[in-house]
mmCIF file of C-alpha atoms in Angstrom:
data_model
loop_
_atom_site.group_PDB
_atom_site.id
_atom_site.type_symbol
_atom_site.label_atom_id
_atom_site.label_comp_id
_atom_site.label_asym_id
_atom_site.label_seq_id
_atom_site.Cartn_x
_atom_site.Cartn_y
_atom_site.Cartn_z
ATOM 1 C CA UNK A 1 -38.723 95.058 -1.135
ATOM 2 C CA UNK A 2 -37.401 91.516 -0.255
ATOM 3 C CA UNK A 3 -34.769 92.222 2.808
ATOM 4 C CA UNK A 4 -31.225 92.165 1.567
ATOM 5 C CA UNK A 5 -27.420 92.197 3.248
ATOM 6 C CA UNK A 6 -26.305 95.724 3.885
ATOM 7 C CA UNK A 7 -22.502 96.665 5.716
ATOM 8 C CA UNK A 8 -22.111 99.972 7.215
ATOM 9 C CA UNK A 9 -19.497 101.902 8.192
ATOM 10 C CA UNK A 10 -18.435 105.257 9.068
ATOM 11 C CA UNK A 11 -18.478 107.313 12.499
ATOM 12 C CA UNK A 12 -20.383 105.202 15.275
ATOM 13 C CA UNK A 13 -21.379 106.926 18.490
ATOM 14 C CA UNK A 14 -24.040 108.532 20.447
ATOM 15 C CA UNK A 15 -23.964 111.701 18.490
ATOM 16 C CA UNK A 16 -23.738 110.269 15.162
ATOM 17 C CA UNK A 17 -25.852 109.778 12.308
ATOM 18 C CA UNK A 18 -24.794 105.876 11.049
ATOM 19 C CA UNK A 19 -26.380 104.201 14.497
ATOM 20 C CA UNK A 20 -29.538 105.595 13.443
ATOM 21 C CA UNK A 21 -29.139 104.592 9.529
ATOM 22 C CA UNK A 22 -28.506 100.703 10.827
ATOM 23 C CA UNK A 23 -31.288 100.607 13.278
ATOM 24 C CA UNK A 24 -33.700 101.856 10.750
ATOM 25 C CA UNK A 25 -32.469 99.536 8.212
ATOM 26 C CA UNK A 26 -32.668 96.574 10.270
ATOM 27 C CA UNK A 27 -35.991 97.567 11.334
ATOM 28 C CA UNK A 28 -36.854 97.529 7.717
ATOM 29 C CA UNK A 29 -36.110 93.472 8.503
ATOM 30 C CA UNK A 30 -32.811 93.979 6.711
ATOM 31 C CA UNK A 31 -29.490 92.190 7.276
ATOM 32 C CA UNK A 32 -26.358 93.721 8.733
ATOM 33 C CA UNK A 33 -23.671 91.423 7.338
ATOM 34 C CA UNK A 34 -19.998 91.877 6.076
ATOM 35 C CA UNK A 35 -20.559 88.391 4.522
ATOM 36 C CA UNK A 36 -21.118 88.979 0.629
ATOM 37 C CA UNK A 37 -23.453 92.415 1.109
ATOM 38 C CA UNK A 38 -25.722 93.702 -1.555
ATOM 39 C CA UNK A 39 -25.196 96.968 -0.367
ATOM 40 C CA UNK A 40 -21.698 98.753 1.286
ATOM 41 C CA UNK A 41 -22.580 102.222 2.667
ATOM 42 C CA UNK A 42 -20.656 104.835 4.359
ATOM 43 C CA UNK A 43 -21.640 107.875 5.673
ATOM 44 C CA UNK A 44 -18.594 109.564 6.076
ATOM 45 C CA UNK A 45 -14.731 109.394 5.024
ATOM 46 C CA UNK A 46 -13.298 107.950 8.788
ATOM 47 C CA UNK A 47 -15.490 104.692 7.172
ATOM 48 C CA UNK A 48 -14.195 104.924 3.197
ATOM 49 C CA UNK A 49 -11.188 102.493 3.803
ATOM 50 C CA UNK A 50 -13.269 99.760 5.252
ATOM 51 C CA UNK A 51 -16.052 99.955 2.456
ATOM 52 C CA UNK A 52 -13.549 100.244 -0.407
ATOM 53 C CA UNK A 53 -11.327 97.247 1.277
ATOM 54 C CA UNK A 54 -15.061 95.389 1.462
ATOM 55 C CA UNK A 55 -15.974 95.597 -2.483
ATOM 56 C CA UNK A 56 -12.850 94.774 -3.313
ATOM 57 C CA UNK A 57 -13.805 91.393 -1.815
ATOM 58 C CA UNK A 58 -16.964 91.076 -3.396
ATOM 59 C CA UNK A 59 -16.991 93.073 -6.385
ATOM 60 C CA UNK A 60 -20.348 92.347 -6.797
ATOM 61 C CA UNK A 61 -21.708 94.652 -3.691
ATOM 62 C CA UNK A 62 -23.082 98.040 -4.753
ATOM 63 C CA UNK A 63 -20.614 100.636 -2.896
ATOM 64 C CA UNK A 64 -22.655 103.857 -1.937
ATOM 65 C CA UNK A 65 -20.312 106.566 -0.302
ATOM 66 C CA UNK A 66 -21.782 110.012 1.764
ATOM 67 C CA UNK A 67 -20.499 112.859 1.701
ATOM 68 C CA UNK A 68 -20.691 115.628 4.438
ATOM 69 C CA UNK A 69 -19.547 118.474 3.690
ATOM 70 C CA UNK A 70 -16.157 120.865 2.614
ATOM 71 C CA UNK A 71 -14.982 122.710 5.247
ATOM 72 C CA UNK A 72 -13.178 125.831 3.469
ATOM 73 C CA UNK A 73 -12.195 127.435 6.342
ATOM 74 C CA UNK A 74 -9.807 124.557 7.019
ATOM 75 C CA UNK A 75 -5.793 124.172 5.639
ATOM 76 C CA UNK A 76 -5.375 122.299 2.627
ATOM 77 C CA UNK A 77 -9.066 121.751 2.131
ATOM 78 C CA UNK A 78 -8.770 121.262 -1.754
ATOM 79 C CA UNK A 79 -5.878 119.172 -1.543
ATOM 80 C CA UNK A 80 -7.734 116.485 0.855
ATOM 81 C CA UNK A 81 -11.060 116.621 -1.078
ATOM 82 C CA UNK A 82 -8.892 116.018 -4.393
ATOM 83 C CA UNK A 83 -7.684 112.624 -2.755
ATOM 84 C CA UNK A 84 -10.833 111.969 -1.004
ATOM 85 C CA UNK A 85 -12.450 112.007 -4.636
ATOM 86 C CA UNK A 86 -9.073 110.394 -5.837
ATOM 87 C CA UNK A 87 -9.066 107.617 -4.146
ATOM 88 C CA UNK A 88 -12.418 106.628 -2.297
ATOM 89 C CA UNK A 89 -15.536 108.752 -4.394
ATOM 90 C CA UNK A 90 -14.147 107.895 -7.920
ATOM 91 C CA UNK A 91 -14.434 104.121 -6.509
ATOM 92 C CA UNK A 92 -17.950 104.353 -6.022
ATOM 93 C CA UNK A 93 -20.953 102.848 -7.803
ATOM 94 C CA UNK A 94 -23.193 105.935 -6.153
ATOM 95 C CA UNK A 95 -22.098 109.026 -4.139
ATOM 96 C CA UNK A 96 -24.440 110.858 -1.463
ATOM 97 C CA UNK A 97 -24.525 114.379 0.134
ATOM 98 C CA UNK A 98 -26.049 115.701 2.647
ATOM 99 C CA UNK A 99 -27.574 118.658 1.273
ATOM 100 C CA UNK A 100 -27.676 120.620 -1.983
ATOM 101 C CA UNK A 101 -24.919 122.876 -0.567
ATOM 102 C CA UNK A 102 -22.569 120.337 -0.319
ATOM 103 C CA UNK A 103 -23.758 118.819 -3.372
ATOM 104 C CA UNK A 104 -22.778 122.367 -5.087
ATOM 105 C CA UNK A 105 -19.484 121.857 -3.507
ATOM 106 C CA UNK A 106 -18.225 118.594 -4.470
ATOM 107 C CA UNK A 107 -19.562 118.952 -7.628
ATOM 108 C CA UNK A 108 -16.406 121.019 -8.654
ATOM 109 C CA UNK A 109 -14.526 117.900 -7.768
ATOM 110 C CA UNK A 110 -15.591 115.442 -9.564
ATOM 111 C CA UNK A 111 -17.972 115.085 -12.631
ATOM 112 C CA UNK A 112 -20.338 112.331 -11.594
ATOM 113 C CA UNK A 113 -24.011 112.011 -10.443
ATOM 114 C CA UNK A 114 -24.341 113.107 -6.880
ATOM 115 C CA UNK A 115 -27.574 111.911 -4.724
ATOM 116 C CA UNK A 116 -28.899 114.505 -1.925
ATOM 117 C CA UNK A 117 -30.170 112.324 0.651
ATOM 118 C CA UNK A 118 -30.270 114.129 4.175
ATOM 119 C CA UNK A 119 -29.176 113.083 7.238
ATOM 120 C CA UNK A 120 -31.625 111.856 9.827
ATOM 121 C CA UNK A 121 -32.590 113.817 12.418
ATOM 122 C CA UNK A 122 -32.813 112.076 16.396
ATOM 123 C CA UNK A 123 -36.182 111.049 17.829
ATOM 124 C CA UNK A 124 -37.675 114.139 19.114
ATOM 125 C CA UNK A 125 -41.368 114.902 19.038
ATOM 126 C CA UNK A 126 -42.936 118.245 19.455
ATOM 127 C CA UNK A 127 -44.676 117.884 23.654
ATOM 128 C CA UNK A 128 -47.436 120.841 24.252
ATOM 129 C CA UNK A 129 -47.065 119.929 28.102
ATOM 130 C CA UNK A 130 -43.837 121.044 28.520
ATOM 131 C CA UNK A 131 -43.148 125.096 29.356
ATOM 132 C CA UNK A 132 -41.051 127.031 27.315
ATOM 133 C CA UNK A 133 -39.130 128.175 31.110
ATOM 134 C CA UNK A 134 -35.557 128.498 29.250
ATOM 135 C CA UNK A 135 -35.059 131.148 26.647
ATOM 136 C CA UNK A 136 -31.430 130.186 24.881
ATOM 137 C CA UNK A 137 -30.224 126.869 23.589
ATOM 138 C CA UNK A 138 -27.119 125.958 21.878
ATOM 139 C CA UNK A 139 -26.778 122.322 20.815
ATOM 140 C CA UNK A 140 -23.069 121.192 19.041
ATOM 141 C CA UNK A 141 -19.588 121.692 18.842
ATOM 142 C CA UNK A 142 -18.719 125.251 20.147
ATOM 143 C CA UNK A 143 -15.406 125.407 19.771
ATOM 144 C CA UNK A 144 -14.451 125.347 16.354
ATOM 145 C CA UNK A 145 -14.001 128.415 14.525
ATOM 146 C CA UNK A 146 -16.774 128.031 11.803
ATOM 147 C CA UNK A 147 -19.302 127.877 14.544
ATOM 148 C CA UNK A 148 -18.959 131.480 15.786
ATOM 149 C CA UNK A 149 -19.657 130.751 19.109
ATOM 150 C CA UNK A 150 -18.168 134.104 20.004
ATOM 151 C CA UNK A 151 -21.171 135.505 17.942
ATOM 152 C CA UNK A 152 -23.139 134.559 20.096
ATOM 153 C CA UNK A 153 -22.005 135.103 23.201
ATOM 154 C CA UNK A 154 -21.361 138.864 22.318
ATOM 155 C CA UNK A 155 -25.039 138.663 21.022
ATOM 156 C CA UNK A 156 -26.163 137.405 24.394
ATOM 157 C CA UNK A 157 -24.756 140.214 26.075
ATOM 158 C CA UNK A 158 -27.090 143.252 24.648
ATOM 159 C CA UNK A 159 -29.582 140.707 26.625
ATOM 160 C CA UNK A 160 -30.369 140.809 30.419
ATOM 161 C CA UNK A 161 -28.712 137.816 31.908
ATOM 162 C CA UNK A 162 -28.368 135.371 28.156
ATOM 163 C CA UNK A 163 -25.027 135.011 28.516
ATOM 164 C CA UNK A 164 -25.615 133.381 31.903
ATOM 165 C CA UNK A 165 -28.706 131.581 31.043
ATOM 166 C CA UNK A 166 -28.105 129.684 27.599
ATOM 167 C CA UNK A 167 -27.711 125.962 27.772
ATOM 168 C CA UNK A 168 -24.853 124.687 25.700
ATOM 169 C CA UNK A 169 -25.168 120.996 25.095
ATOM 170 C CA UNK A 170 -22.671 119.076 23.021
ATOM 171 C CA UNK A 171 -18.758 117.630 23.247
ATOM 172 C CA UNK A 172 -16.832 121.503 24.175
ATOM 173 C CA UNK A 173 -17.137 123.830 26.552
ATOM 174 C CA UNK A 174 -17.406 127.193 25.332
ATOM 175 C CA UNK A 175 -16.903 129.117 28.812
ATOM 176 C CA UNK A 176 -19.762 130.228 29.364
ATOM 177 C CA UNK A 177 -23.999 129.889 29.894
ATOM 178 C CA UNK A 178 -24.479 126.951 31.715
ATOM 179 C CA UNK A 179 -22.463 123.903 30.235
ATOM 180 C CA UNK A 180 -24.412 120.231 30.458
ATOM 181 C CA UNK A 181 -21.875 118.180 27.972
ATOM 182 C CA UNK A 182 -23.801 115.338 25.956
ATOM 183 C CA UNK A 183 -26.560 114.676 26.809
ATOM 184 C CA UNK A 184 -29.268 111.605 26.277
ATOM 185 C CA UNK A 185 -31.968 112.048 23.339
ATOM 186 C CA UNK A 186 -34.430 112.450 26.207
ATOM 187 C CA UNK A 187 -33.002 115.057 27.835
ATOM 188 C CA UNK A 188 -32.261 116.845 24.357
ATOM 189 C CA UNK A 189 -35.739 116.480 23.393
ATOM 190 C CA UNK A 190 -36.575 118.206 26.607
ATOM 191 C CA UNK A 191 -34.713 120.942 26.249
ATOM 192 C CA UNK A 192 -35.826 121.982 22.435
ATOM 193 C CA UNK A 193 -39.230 121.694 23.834
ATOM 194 C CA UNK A 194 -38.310 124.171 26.963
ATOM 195 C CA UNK A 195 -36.582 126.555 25.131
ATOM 196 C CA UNK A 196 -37.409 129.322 23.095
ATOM 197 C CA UNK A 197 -34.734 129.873 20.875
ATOM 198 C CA UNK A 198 -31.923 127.800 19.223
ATOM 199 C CA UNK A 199 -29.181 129.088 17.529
ATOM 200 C CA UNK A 200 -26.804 128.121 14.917
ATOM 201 C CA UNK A 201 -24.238 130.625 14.319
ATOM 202 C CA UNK A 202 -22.444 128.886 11.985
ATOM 203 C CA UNK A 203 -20.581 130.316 9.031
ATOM 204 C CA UNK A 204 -21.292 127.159 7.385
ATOM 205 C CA UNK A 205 -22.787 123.618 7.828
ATOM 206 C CA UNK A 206 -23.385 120.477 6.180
ATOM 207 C CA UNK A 207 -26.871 120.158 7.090
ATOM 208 C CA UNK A 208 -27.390 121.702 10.488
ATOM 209 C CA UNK A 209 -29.580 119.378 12.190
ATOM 210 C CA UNK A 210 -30.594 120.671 15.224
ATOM 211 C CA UNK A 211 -32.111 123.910 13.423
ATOM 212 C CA UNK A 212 -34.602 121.129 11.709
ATOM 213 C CA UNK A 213 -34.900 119.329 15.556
ATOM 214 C CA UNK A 214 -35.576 122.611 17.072
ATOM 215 C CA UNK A 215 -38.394 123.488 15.343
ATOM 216 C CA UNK A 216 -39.542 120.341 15.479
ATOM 217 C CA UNK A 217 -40.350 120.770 18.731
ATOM 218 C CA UNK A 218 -41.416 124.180 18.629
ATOM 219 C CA UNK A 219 -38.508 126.258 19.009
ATOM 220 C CA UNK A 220 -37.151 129.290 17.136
ATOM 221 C CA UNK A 221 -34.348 128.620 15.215
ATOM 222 C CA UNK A 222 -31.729 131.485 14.592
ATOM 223 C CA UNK A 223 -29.233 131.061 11.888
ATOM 224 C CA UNK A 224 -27.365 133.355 10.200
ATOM 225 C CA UNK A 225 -27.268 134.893 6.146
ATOM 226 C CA UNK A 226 -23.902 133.650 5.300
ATOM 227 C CA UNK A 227 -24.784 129.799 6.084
ATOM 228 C CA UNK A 228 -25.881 128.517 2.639
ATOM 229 C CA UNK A 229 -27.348 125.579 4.015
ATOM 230 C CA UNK A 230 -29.677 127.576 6.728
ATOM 231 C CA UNK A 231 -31.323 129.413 3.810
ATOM 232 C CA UNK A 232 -32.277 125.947 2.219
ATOM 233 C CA UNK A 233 -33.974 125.034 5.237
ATOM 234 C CA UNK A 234 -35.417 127.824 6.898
ATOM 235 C CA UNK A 235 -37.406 131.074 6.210
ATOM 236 C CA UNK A 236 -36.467 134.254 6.582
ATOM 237 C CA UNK A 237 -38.087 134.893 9.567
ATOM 238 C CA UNK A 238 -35.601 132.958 11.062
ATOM 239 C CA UNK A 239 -32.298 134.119 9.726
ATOM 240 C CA UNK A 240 -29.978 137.539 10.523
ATOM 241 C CA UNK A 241 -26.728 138.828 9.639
ATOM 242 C CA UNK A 242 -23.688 137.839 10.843
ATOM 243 C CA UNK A 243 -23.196 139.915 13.519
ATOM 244 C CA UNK A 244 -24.014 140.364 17.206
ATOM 245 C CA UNK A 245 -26.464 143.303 16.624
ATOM 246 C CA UNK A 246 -28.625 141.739 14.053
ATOM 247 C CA UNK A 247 -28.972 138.467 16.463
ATOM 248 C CA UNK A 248 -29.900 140.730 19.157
ATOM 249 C CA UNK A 249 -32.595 142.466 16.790
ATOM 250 C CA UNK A 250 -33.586 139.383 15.504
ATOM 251 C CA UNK A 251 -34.469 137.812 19.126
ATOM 252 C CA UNK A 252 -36.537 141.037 20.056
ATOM 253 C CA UNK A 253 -38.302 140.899 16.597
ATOM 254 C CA UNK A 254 -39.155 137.429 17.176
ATOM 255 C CA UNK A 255 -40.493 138.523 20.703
ATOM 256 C CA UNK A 256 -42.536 140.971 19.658
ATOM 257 C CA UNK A 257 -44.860 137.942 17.509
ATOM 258 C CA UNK A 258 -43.613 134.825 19.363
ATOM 259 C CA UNK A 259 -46.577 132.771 19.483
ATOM 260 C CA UNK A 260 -47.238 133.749 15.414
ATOM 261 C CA UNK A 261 -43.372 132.607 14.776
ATOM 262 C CA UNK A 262 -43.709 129.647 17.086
ATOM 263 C CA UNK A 263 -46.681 128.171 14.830
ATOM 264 C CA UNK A 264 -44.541 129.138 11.934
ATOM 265 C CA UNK A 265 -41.711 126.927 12.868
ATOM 266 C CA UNK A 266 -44.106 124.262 13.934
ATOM 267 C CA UNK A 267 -45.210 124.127 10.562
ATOM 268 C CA UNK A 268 -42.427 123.631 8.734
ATOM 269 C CA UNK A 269 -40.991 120.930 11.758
ATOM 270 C CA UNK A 270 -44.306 119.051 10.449
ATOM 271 C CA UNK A 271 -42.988 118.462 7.527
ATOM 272 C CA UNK A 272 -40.087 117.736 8.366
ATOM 273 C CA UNK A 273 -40.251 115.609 11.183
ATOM 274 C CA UNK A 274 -41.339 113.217 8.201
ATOM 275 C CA UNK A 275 -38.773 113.938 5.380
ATOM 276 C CA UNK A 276 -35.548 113.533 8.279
ATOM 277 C CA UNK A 277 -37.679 110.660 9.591
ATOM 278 C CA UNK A 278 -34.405 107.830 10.073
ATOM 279 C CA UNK A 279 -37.147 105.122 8.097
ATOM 280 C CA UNK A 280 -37.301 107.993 5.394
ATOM 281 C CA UNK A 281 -34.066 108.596 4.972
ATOM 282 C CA UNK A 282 -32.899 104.854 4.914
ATOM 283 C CA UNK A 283 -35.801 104.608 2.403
ATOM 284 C CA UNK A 284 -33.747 107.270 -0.064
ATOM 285 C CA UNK A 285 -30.415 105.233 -0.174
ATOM 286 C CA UNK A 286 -32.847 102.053 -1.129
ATOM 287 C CA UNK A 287 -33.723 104.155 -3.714
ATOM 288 C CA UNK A 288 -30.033 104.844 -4.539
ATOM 289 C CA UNK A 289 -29.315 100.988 -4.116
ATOM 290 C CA UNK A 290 -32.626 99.829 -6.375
ATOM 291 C CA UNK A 291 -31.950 102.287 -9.510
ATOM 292 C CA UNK A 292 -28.448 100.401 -9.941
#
């Protein structure tokens, strides 16, 4: 593919997904330009204005907008998807989700074709020299109420010391375990290789990347039965009900054939350390872009 002019927009920061989109399309030896662009992309709402505001100037750029996901649990949630579609998705030449949960979702907003392309997933590699010396990792937002954090902490206290021990790693402080903020990729690619379990209470995500991350790097992922999305990503091995007790059981299951369940979730972070590859995923919207 001959390189072309690409704009993108949406949230840009160390913990988002569009810094890694543009570096692996420029990589690709394509051209970041708000100059007459073959291709507008954004890959989420906060960057919809911009990209709309940037066909309308050159009507001839193909407009590809990503969506991330419905959050139900939140006020008024229909009404802003209705003018999200309204005014922003119905404008589009293409529209993107990140998963086929959120593709189910929007669907009963609008009738048009919907692309699942994933998100891609940060540069972490699976390293055999490092010890698993940490048992609990949490990696995200903890404070919001579709993450259950409290889940987990009540989980972690059928354990020994877990409450005390987990690392939390992301932009809130939950109150407890020991609290290290954001942190650089290194350091995050340190601790899923450290740690022997990652969890991901949720109710719901998106995607919920740092299940794929964490096994990845050889770490247990522990999700929960009323996440859609887990279950479209994960075995059962690696999923419990909602509740404290069941995340308890599920860690001393896992325990009890640790080394068996750590190859399993190597095996499946195989494959996926190619298909959320940032090159892959920048390859899928060219394929978006190309069957215009």
């Amino acid at each position: 593919m001959k390189p072309i002019k690409f704009s993108i927009f949406g949230a840009d920061g160390h913990t988002c997904q569009m810094p890694r989109i543009r570096d692996a399309m420029q990589n690709l030896g394509h051209i970041l330009s708000e100059e007459s662009p073959d291709l507008i992309f954004s890959n989420d709402p906060t960057g919809y204005p911009k990209a709309i505001n940037l066909k309308k100037k050159f009507p001839k750029s193909y407009l590809i907008l990503n969506f991330l996901d419905i959050p139900w649990h939140m006020p008024k949630v229909e009404q802003q998807t209705k003018l999200l579609v309204e005014h922003f998705l119905s404008k589009s030449d293409a529209i993107t989700v990140i998963s086929f949960k959120v593709k189910e979702d929007l669907s009963k907003f609008i009738n048009k074709k919907i692309d699942v392309i994933y998100n891609p997933i940060k540069d972490v590699f699976f390293d055999e020299n490092i010890k698993k010396d940490n048992a609990f990792l949490y990696v995200g937002r903890a404070n919001d109420p579709i993450k259950r954090i409290k889940l987990l902490k009540e989980a972690l206290l059928k354990t020994s010391n877990g409450v005390n021990e987990i690392i939390i790693c992301g932009s809130e402080n939950p109150g407890f375990g020991n609290y290290l903020n954001v942190v650089p990729d290194e350091k995050l690619n340190q601790l899923y290789n450290s740690s022997k379990y990652l969890f991901l209470p949720s109710r719901a995500e998106g995607l919920g990347l740092t299940m794929i991350e964490a096994m990845i790097c050889g770490t247990l992922p522990i999700a929960c039965s009323d996440n859609k999305t887990s279950k479209e990503f994960l075995p059962e091995d690696f999923i419990c009900e909602p509740n404290p007790q069941s995340m308890f059981d599920k860690i001393e299951e896992l325990n009890k054939e640790y080394k068996v369940k750590r190859n399993l979730a190597l095996k499946y972070g195989k494959k996926y350390k190619i298909q959320f590859d940032k090159t892959s995923i920048v390859n899928n919207i060219l394929k978006v872009f190309n069957s215009r």
